[in-house]
């Protein structure tokens, strides 16, 4: 049996230091807003390459707090539009609509599986205030062309970095430092996963960082004085301590993910499978392979055959956000999202993780190449 993701094995590989760090925090008697959180925010800002990191409760909150902060700062107002790629986890959309902004879904490129830049440009209206790019599946979605388009049209560029911790755009620029602000998730299954929920905002903008911190602390900067209707969204000391143990190994873990991806890309030969990113440098650091997505002709039967052979796979994601009941017919879809819908019908995610053995990787390849 090859599990999709063996979280116990991943966390066991950090022992005994992980357990010791947690026990140290338990014994410290200090569980929120303490030195572990402070330390992690500094470590993570320096790792990502931004001047600020504000931790919070999860990735959805991180993205939501960014948009809320821009509203409180007068940069955006409810009713404004945010262009967002149509193939993503629903959280990217939820963060936008929760703030009264309108997610304008645009299609993705069939090769990169990232935002289609021409369609992004066509979606611009007088109400557009931001573009939300998603480093989906762990692949960098940023390009200088997107940044130029945002600068030229006075739009904020928001990165959803939930799936791409450690990813690089170039040798000295990581995702999470490329736009105006980025939301990160430390959900346990992410490349940098906590032992529960966790998230962060990174940015170089001190005003934005301050507003995000204020909104995440009930809307208060001064004890019992509330200038904004905020929320309580915090990373706790135990999660921060765990993340500080795990962060130093993130690059090495991502390298192992790339090694597995490279093997999948060169050894999977089933003609019914379309392998991702044919044009990318296979060893390139622009992809940390949070997910290894294949497109299969008959996805559901392939998933079933793999299951029979003991290979666990998942689908990311079976229904695109604009077709979910919560959004269908309620948000603008300016152009057909045929590629996003095609991906939803054909995508299958293969097991990939830093603790997979070569034997397990070979079992996945063999099962895919000999499905009958
Ligand atoms: C692309 C994307 N955005 C946002 C999120 C939200 O993160 P969280 O689960 O920490 O709220 C996730 C993860 O679940 C995600 O995959």
PDB file of N, CA, C and O in Angstrom, residues 66-129:
ATOM      1  N   UNK A  66      -5.638  39.900   4.515  1.00  0.00           N
ATOM      2  CA  UNK A  66      -4.997  40.798   3.537  1.00  0.00           C
ATOM      3  C   UNK A  66      -6.063  41.689   2.881  1.00  0.00           C
ATOM      4  O   UNK A  66      -5.926  42.916   2.822  1.00  0.00           O
ATOM      5  N   UNK A  67      -7.146  41.062   2.415  1.00  0.00           N
ATOM      6  CA  UNK A  67      -8.177  41.861   1.726  1.00  0.00           C
ATOM      7  C   UNK A  67      -8.884  42.806   2.700  1.00  0.00           C
ATOM      8  O   UNK A  67      -9.155  43.958   2.373  1.00  0.00           O
ATOM      9  N   UNK A  68      -9.158  42.298   3.915  1.00  0.00           N
ATOM     10  CA  UNK A  68      -9.793  43.166   4.921  1.00  0.00           C
ATOM     11  C   UNK A  68      -8.900  44.366   5.226  1.00  0.00           C
ATOM     12  O   UNK A  68      -9.358  45.507   5.361  1.00  0.00           O
ATOM     13  N   UNK A  69      -7.601  44.097   5.338  1.00  0.00           N
ATOM     14  CA  UNK A  69      -6.663  45.177   5.670  1.00  0.00           C
ATOM     15  C   UNK A  69      -6.657  46.226   4.556  1.00  0.00           C
ATOM     16  O   UNK A  69      -6.654  47.433   4.825  1.00  0.00           O
ATOM     17  N   UNK A  70      -6.668  45.772   3.303  1.00  0.00           N
ATOM     18  CA  UNK A  70      -6.701  46.743   2.197  1.00  0.00           C
ATOM     19  C   UNK A  70      -7.983  47.566   2.225  1.00  0.00           C
ATOM     20  O   UNK A  70      -7.985  48.753   1.875  1.00  0.00           O
ATOM     21  N   UNK A  71      -9.081  46.953   2.665  1.00  0.00           N
ATOM     22  CA  UNK A  71     -10.339  47.718   2.768  1.00  0.00           C
ATOM     23  C   UNK A  71     -10.213  48.765   3.883  1.00  0.00           C
ATOM     24  O   UNK A  71     -10.507  49.946   3.679  1.00  0.00           O
ATOM     25  N   UNK A  72      -9.702  48.347   5.037  1.00  0.00           N
ATOM     26  CA  UNK A  72      -9.555  49.303   6.151  1.00  0.00           C
ATOM     27  C   UNK A  72      -8.570  50.419   5.806  1.00  0.00           C
ATOM     28  O   UNK A  72      -8.700  51.539   6.282  1.00  0.00           O
ATOM     29  N   UNK A  73      -7.589  50.106   4.951  1.00  0.00           N
ATOM     30  CA  UNK A  73      -6.607  51.128   4.558  1.00  0.00           C
ATOM     31  C   UNK A  73      -7.117  52.015   3.419  1.00  0.00           C
ATOM     32  O   UNK A  73      -6.417  52.912   2.953  1.00  0.00           O
ATOM     33  N   UNK A  74      -8.333  51.720   2.936  1.00  0.00           N
ATOM     34  CA  UNK A  74      -8.937  52.549   1.889  1.00  0.00           C
ATOM     35  C   UNK A  74      -8.435  52.238   0.483  1.00  0.00           C
ATOM     36  O   UNK A  74      -8.709  52.988  -0.456  1.00  0.00           O
ATOM     37  N   UNK A  75      -7.724  51.128   0.334  1.00  0.00           N
ATOM     38  CA  UNK A  75      -7.203  50.758  -0.987  1.00  0.00           C
ATOM     39  C   UNK A  75      -8.280  50.050  -1.814  1.00  0.00           C
ATOM     40  O   UNK A  75      -8.311  50.124  -3.031  1.00  0.00           O
ATOM     41  N   UNK A  76      -9.156  49.322  -1.138  1.00  0.00           N
ATOM     42  CA  UNK A  76     -10.259  48.622  -1.808  1.00  0.00           C
ATOM     43  C   UNK A  76     -11.538  48.915  -1.043  1.00  0.00           C
ATOM     44  O   UNK A  76     -11.486  49.314   0.127  1.00  0.00           O
ATOM     45  N   UNK A  77     -12.670  48.659  -1.723  1.00  0.00           N
ATOM     46  CA  UNK A  77     -13.946  48.801  -1.016  1.00  0.00           C
ATOM     47  C   UNK A  77     -14.881  47.680  -1.457  1.00  0.00           C
ATOM     48  O   UNK A  77     -14.719  47.158  -2.592  1.00  0.00           O
ATOM     49  N   UNK A  78     -15.830  47.295  -0.617  1.00  0.00           N
ATOM     50  CA  UNK A  78     -16.751  46.230  -1.019  1.00  0.00           C
ATOM     51  C   UNK A  78     -17.374  46.541  -2.380  1.00  0.00           C
ATOM     52  O   UNK A  78     -17.712  47.700  -2.669  1.00  0.00           O
ATOM     53  N   UNK A  79     -17.498  45.508  -3.211  1.00  0.00           N
ATOM     54  CA  UNK A  79     -18.019  45.705  -4.564  1.00  0.00           C
ATOM     55  C   UNK A  79     -16.912  45.766  -5.600  1.00  0.00           C
ATOM     56  O   UNK A  79     -17.159  45.592  -6.790  1.00  0.00           O
ATOM     57  N   UNK A  80     -15.662  46.011  -5.146  1.00  0.00           N
ATOM     58  CA  UNK A  80     -14.535  45.992  -6.083  1.00  0.00           C
ATOM     59  C   UNK A  80     -14.251  44.555  -6.528  1.00  0.00           C
ATOM     60  O   UNK A  80     -14.618  43.595  -5.847  1.00  0.00           O
ATOM     61  N   UNK A  81     -13.560  44.461  -7.668  1.00  0.00           N
ATOM     62  CA  UNK A  81     -13.317  43.133  -8.239  1.00  0.00           C
ATOM     63  C   UNK A  81     -11.871  42.678  -8.035  1.00  0.00           C
ATOM     64  O   UNK A  81     -10.945  43.485  -8.090  1.00  0.00           O
ATOM     65  N   UNK A  82     -11.739  41.383  -7.832  1.00  0.00           N
ATOM     66  CA  UNK A  82     -10.415  40.766  -7.737  1.00  0.00           C
ATOM     67  C   UNK A  82     -10.360  39.648  -8.777  1.00  0.00           C
ATOM     68  O   UNK A  82     -11.177  38.722  -8.744  1.00  0.00           O
ATOM     69  N   UNK A  83      -9.424  39.755  -9.700  1.00  0.00           N
ATOM     70  CA  UNK A  83      -9.262  38.706 -10.717  1.00  0.00           C
ATOM     71  C   UNK A  83      -8.550  37.527 -10.059  1.00  0.00           C
ATOM     72  O   UNK A  83      -7.518  37.695  -9.389  1.00  0.00           O
ATOM     73  N   UNK A  84      -9.111  36.330 -10.237  1.00  0.00           N
ATOM     74  CA  UNK A  84      -8.538  35.154  -9.566  1.00  0.00           C
ATOM     75  C   UNK A  84      -8.563  33.972 -10.531  1.00  0.00           C
ATOM     76  O   UNK A  84      -9.459  33.854 -11.359  1.00  0.00           O
ATOM     77  N   UNK A  85      -7.549  33.106 -10.393  1.00  0.00           N
ATOM     78  CA  UNK A  85      -7.516  31.979 -11.327  1.00  0.00           C
ATOM     79  C   UNK A  85      -8.605  30.974 -10.987  1.00  0.00           C
ATOM     80  O   UNK A  85      -8.890  30.700  -9.821  1.00  0.00           O
ATOM     81  N   UNK A  86      -9.236  30.451 -12.052  1.00  0.00           N
ATOM     82  CA  UNK A  86     -10.449  29.644 -11.891  1.00  0.00           C
ATOM     83  C   UNK A  86     -10.209  28.253 -11.354  1.00  0.00           C
ATOM     84  O   UNK A  86     -11.145  27.578 -10.911  1.00  0.00           O
ATOM     85  N   UNK A  87      -8.956  27.780 -11.389  1.00  0.00           N
ATOM     86  CA  UNK A  87      -8.657  26.466 -10.839  1.00  0.00           C
ATOM     87  C   UNK A  87      -7.837  26.670  -9.579  1.00  0.00           C
ATOM     88  O   UNK A  87      -6.653  26.977  -9.639  1.00  0.00           O
ATOM     89  N   UNK A  88      -8.496  26.551  -8.443  1.00  0.00           N
ATOM     90  CA  UNK A  88      -7.802  26.709  -7.163  1.00  0.00           C
ATOM     91  C   UNK A  88      -8.641  26.059  -6.084  1.00  0.00           C
ATOM     92  O   UNK A  88      -9.781  25.649  -6.334  1.00  0.00           O
ATOM     93  N   UNK A  89      -8.083  25.974  -4.875  1.00  0.00           N
ATOM     94  CA  UNK A  89      -8.898  25.552  -3.747  1.00  0.00           C
ATOM     95  C   UNK A  89      -9.839  26.717  -3.423  1.00  0.00           C
ATOM     96  O   UNK A  89      -9.473  27.883  -3.566  1.00  0.00           O
ATOM     97  N   UNK A  90     -11.030  26.376  -2.967  1.00  0.00           N
ATOM     98  CA  UNK A  90     -12.081  27.389  -2.786  1.00  0.00           C
ATOM     99  C   UNK A  90     -11.670  28.535  -1.858  1.00  0.00           C
ATOM    100  O   UNK A  90     -12.199  29.649  -1.941  1.00  0.00           O
ATOM    101  N   UNK A  91     -10.684  28.283  -0.983  1.00  0.00           N
ATOM    102  CA  UNK A  91     -10.296  29.304   0.002  1.00  0.00           C
ATOM    103  C   UNK A  91      -9.866  30.609  -0.665  1.00  0.00           C
ATOM    104  O   UNK A  91     -10.108  31.691  -0.119  1.00  0.00           O
ATOM    105  N   UNK A  92      -9.235  30.530  -1.827  1.00  0.00           N
ATOM    106  CA  UNK A  92      -8.804  31.768  -2.494  1.00  0.00           C
ATOM    107  C   UNK A  92     -10.027  32.636  -2.798  1.00  0.00           C
ATOM    108  O   UNK A  92     -10.016  33.852  -2.597  1.00  0.00           O
ATOM    109  N   UNK A  93     -11.096  31.988  -3.276  1.00  0.00           N
ATOM    110  CA  UNK A  93     -12.337  32.712  -3.584  1.00  0.00           C
ATOM    111  C   UNK A  93     -13.009  33.207  -2.296  1.00  0.00           C
ATOM    112  O   UNK A  93     -13.518  34.319  -2.222  1.00  0.00           O
ATOM    113  N   UNK A  94     -13.049  32.331  -1.291  1.00  0.00           N
ATOM    114  CA  UNK A  94     -13.756  32.676  -0.039  1.00  0.00           C
ATOM    115  C   UNK A  94     -13.164  33.920   0.612  1.00  0.00           C
ATOM    116  O   UNK A  94     -13.890  34.758   1.149  1.00  0.00           O
ATOM    117  N   UNK A  95     -11.833  34.033   0.573  1.00  0.00           N
ATOM    118  CA  UNK A  95     -11.176  35.182   1.202  1.00  0.00           C
ATOM    119  C   UNK A  95     -11.655  36.476   0.554  1.00  0.00           C
ATOM    120  O   UNK A  95     -11.849  37.494   1.216  1.00  0.00           O
ATOM    121  N   UNK A  96     -11.843  36.436  -0.745  1.00  0.00           N
ATOM    122  CA  UNK A  96     -12.255  37.630  -1.496  1.00  0.00           C
ATOM    123  C   UNK A  96     -13.713  37.959  -1.190  1.00  0.00           C
ATOM    124  O   UNK A  96     -14.051  39.084  -0.801  1.00  0.00           O
ATOM    125  N   UNK A  97     -14.585  36.944  -1.320  1.00  0.00           N
ATOM    126  CA  UNK A  97     -16.020  37.239  -1.171  1.00  0.00           C
ATOM    127  C   UNK A  97     -16.382  37.541   0.284  1.00  0.00           C
ATOM    128  O   UNK A  97     -17.286  38.322   0.552  1.00  0.00           O
ATOM    129  N   UNK A  98     -15.659  36.943   1.227  1.00  0.00           N
ATOM    130  CA  UNK A  98     -15.920  37.222   2.653  1.00  0.00           C
ATOM    131  C   UNK A  98     -15.765  38.719   2.961  1.00  0.00           C
ATOM    132  O   UNK A  98     -16.388  39.254   3.869  1.00  0.00           O
ATOM    133  N   UNK A  99     -14.921  39.391   2.201  1.00  0.00           N
ATOM    134  CA  UNK A  99     -14.678  40.823   2.444  1.00  0.00           C
ATOM    135  C   UNK A  99     -15.607  41.710   1.615  1.00  0.00           C
ATOM    136  O   UNK A  99     -15.400  42.923   1.539  1.00  0.00           O
ATOM    137  N   UNK A 100     -16.580  41.091   0.936  1.00  0.00           N
ATOM    138  CA  UNK A 100     -17.508  41.885   0.120  1.00  0.00           C
ATOM    139  C   UNK A 100     -16.916  42.256  -1.224  1.00  0.00           C
ATOM    140  O   UNK A 100     -17.494  43.058  -1.971  1.00  0.00           O
ATOM    141  N   UNK A 101     -15.760  41.696  -1.542  1.00  0.00           N
ATOM    142  CA  UNK A 101     -15.156  41.919  -2.864  1.00  0.00           C
ATOM    143  C   UNK A 101     -15.680  40.838  -3.806  1.00  0.00           C
ATOM    144  O   UNK A 101     -16.201  39.812  -3.359  1.00  0.00           O
ATOM    145  N   UNK A 102     -15.514  41.079  -5.102  1.00  0.00           N
ATOM    146  CA  UNK A 102     -16.098  40.135  -6.060  1.00  0.00           C
ATOM    147  C   UNK A 102     -14.997  39.340  -6.755  1.00  0.00           C
ATOM    148  O   UNK A 102     -14.138  39.917  -7.433  1.00  0.00           O
ATOM    149  N   UNK A 103     -14.988  38.007  -6.546  1.00  0.00           N
ATOM    150  CA  UNK A 103     -13.990  37.204  -7.258  1.00  0.00           C
ATOM    151  C   UNK A 103     -14.387  37.067  -8.728  1.00  0.00           C
ATOM    152  O   UNK A 103     -15.485  36.616  -9.041  1.00  0.00           O
ATOM    153  N   UNK A 104     -13.515  37.509  -9.616  1.00  0.00           N
ATOM    154  CA  UNK A 104     -13.782  37.381 -11.063  1.00  0.00           C
ATOM    155  C   UNK A 104     -12.906  36.232 -11.562  1.00  0.00           C
ATOM    156  O   UNK A 104     -11.682  36.358 -11.646  1.00  0.00           O
ATOM    157  N   UNK A 105     -13.559  35.116 -11.860  1.00  0.00           N
ATOM    158  CA  UNK A 105     -12.814  33.904 -12.199  1.00  0.00           C
ATOM    159  C   UNK A 105     -12.343  33.948 -13.643  1.00  0.00           C
ATOM    160  O   UNK A 105     -13.128  34.233 -14.545  1.00  0.00           O
ATOM    161  N   UNK A 106     -11.056  33.688 -13.857  1.00  0.00           N
ATOM    162  CA  UNK A 106     -10.553  33.548 -15.233  1.00  0.00           C
ATOM    163  C   UNK A 106      -9.896  32.182 -15.398  1.00  0.00           C
ATOM    164  O   UNK A 106      -9.471  31.559 -14.429  1.00  0.00           O
ATOM    165  N   UNK A 107      -9.835  31.763 -16.635  1.00  0.00           N
ATOM    166  CA  UNK A 107      -9.379  30.402 -16.924  1.00  0.00           C
ATOM    167  C   UNK A 107      -7.870  30.261 -16.716  1.00  0.00           C
ATOM    168  O   UNK A 107      -7.142  31.242 -16.551  1.00  0.00           O
ATOM    169  N   UNK A 108      -7.433  29.003 -16.729  1.00  0.00           N
ATOM    170  CA  UNK A 108      -6.003  28.721 -16.550  1.00  0.00           C
ATOM    171  C   UNK A 108      -5.409  28.211 -17.860  1.00  0.00           C
ATOM    172  O   UNK A 108      -6.125  27.765 -18.759  1.00  0.00           O
ATOM    173  N   UNK A 109      -4.086  28.280 -17.917  1.00  0.00           N
ATOM    174  CA  UNK A 109      -3.357  27.816 -19.090  1.00  0.00           C
ATOM    175  C   UNK A 109      -3.264  26.279 -19.026  1.00  0.00           C
ATOM    176  O   UNK A 109      -2.935  25.734 -17.979  1.00  0.00           O
ATOM    177  N   UNK A 110      -3.543  25.582 -20.143  1.00  0.00           N
ATOM    178  CA  UNK A 110      -3.573  24.118 -20.072  1.00  0.00           C
ATOM    179  C   UNK A 110      -2.203  23.486 -19.835  1.00  0.00           C
ATOM    180  O   UNK A 110      -2.119  22.336 -19.421  1.00  0.00           O
ATOM    181  N   UNK A 111      -1.120  24.218 -20.068  1.00  0.00           N
ATOM    182  CA  UNK A 111       0.219  23.639 -19.880  1.00  0.00           C
ATOM    183  C   UNK A 111       0.759  23.934 -18.483  1.00  0.00           C
ATOM    184  O   UNK A 111       1.225  23.050 -17.775  1.00  0.00           O
ATOM    185  N   UNK A 112       0.634  25.198 -18.050  1.00  0.00           N
ATOM    186  CA  UNK A 112       1.188  25.545 -16.731  1.00  0.00           C
ATOM    187  C   UNK A 112       0.189  25.257 -15.609  1.00  0.00           C
ATOM    188  O   UNK A 112       0.560  25.192 -14.445  1.00  0.00           O
ATOM    189  N   UNK A 113      -1.073  25.121 -15.938  1.00  0.00           N
ATOM    190  CA  UNK A 113      -2.163  24.955 -14.973  1.00  0.00           C
ATOM    191  C   UNK A 113      -2.265  26.175 -14.044  1.00  0.00           C
ATOM    192  O   UNK A 113      -2.779  26.092 -12.931  1.00  0.00           O
ATOM    193  N   UNK A 114      -1.712  27.303 -14.471  1.00  0.00           N
ATOM    194  CA  UNK A 114      -1.763  28.558 -13.717  1.00  0.00           C
ATOM    195  C   UNK A 114      -2.574  29.580 -14.509  1.00  0.00           C
ATOM    196  O   UNK A 114      -2.913  29.338 -15.667  1.00  0.00           O
ATOM    197  N   UNK A 115      -2.782  30.743 -13.928  1.00  0.00           N
ATOM    198  CA  UNK A 115      -3.642  31.762 -14.542  1.00  0.00           C
ATOM    199  C   UNK A 115      -3.227  32.026 -15.996  1.00  0.00           C
ATOM    200  O   UNK A 115      -2.041  32.104 -16.317  1.00  0.00           O
ATOM    201  N   UNK A 116      -4.231  32.099 -16.858  1.00  0.00           N
ATOM    202  CA  UNK A 116      -3.993  32.409 -18.274  1.00  0.00           C
ATOM    203  C   UNK A 116      -3.827  33.933 -18.374  1.00  0.00           C
ATOM    204  O   UNK A 116      -4.780  34.685 -18.129  1.00  0.00           O
ATOM    205  N   UNK A 117      -2.625  34.363 -18.729  1.00  0.00           N
ATOM    206  CA  UNK A 117      -2.302  35.791 -18.641  1.00  0.00           C
ATOM    207  C   UNK A 117      -3.131  36.628 -19.619  1.00  0.00           C
ATOM    208  O   UNK A 117      -3.571  37.731 -19.284  1.00  0.00           O
ATOM    209  N   UNK A 118      -3.404  36.100 -20.803  1.00  0.00           N
ATOM    210  CA  UNK A 118      -4.229  36.859 -21.762  1.00  0.00           C
ATOM    211  C   UNK A 118      -5.642  37.047 -21.211  1.00  0.00           C
ATOM    212  O   UNK A 118      -6.232  38.122 -21.307  1.00  0.00           O
ATOM    213  N   UNK A 119      -6.176  35.982 -20.613  1.00  0.00           N
ATOM    214  CA  UNK A 119      -7.546  36.071 -20.072  1.00  0.00           C
ATOM    215  C   UNK A 119      -7.579  37.011 -18.860  1.00  0.00           C
ATOM    216  O   UNK A 119      -8.555  37.725 -18.634  1.00  0.00           O
ATOM    217  N   UNK A 120      -6.493  36.978 -18.078  1.00  0.00           N
ATOM    218  CA  UNK A 120      -6.398  37.911 -16.942  1.00  0.00           C
ATOM    219  C   UNK A 120      -6.515  39.345 -17.459  1.00  0.00           C
ATOM    220  O   UNK A 120      -7.253  40.164 -16.897  1.00  0.00           O
ATOM    221  N   UNK A 121      -5.797  39.634 -18.532  1.00  0.00           N
ATOM    222  CA  UNK A 121      -5.810  41.007 -19.069  1.00  0.00           C
ATOM    223  C   UNK A 121      -7.196  41.383 -19.576  1.00  0.00           C
ATOM    224  O   UNK A 121      -7.671  42.498 -19.355  1.00  0.00           O
ATOM    225  N   UNK A 122      -7.876  40.434 -20.225  1.00  0.00           N
ATOM    226  CA  UNK A 122      -9.223  40.712 -20.761  1.00  0.00           C
ATOM    227  C   UNK A 122     -10.249  40.935 -19.657  1.00  0.00           C
ATOM    228  O   UNK A 122     -11.290  41.540 -19.875  1.00  0.00           O
ATOM    229  N   UNK A 123      -9.960  40.411 -18.449  1.00  0.00           N
ATOM    230  CA  UNK A 123     -10.943  40.502 -17.356  1.00  0.00           C
ATOM    231  C   UNK A 123     -10.902  41.853 -16.634  1.00  0.00           C
ATOM    232  O   UNK A 123     -11.733  42.125 -15.763  1.00  0.00           O
ATOM    233  N   UNK A 124      -9.949  42.704 -16.998  1.00  0.00           N
ATOM    234  CA  UNK A 124      -9.802  44.009 -16.334  1.00  0.00           C
ATOM    235  C   UNK A 124     -11.024  44.906 -16.584  1.00  0.00           C
ATOM    236  O   UNK A 124     -11.482  45.034 -17.716  1.00  0.00           O
ATOM    237  N   UNK A 125     -11.554  45.488 -15.505  1.00  0.00           N
ATOM    238  CA  UNK A 125     -12.616  46.486 -15.645  1.00  0.00           C
ATOM    239  C   UNK A 125     -12.252  47.691 -14.771  1.00  0.00           C
ATOM    240  O   UNK A 125     -11.268  47.649 -14.032  1.00  0.00           O
ATOM    241  N   UNK A 126     -13.116  48.691 -14.798  1.00  0.00           N
ATOM    242  CA  UNK A 126     -12.851  49.877 -13.970  1.00  0.00           C
ATOM    243  C   UNK A 126     -12.929  49.542 -12.481  1.00  0.00           C
ATOM    244  O   UNK A 126     -12.450  50.300 -11.633  1.00  0.00           O
ATOM    245  N   UNK A 127     -13.547  48.397 -12.156  1.00  0.00           N
ATOM    246  CA  UNK A 127     -13.699  48.028 -10.731  1.00  0.00           C
ATOM    247  C   UNK A 127     -12.593  47.111 -10.227  1.00  0.00           C
ATOM    248  O   UNK A 127     -12.565  46.766  -9.048  1.00  0.00           O
ATOM    249  N   UNK A 128     -11.698  46.686 -11.120  1.00  0.00           N
ATOM    250  CA  UNK A 128     -10.654  45.743 -10.687  1.00  0.00           C
ATOM    251  C   UNK A 128      -9.666  46.440  -9.758  1.00  0.00           C
ATOM    252  O   UNK A 128      -9.167  47.529 -10.076  1.00  0.00           O
ATOM    253  N   UNK A 129      -9.391  45.814  -8.634  1.00  0.00           N
ATOM    254  CA  UNK A 129      -8.421  46.389  -7.679  1.00  0.00           C
ATOM    255  C   UNK A 129      -7.235  45.470  -7.407  1.00  0.00           C
ATOM    256  O   UNK A 129      -6.234  45.904  -6.846  1.00  0.00           O
TER     257      UNK A 129
END
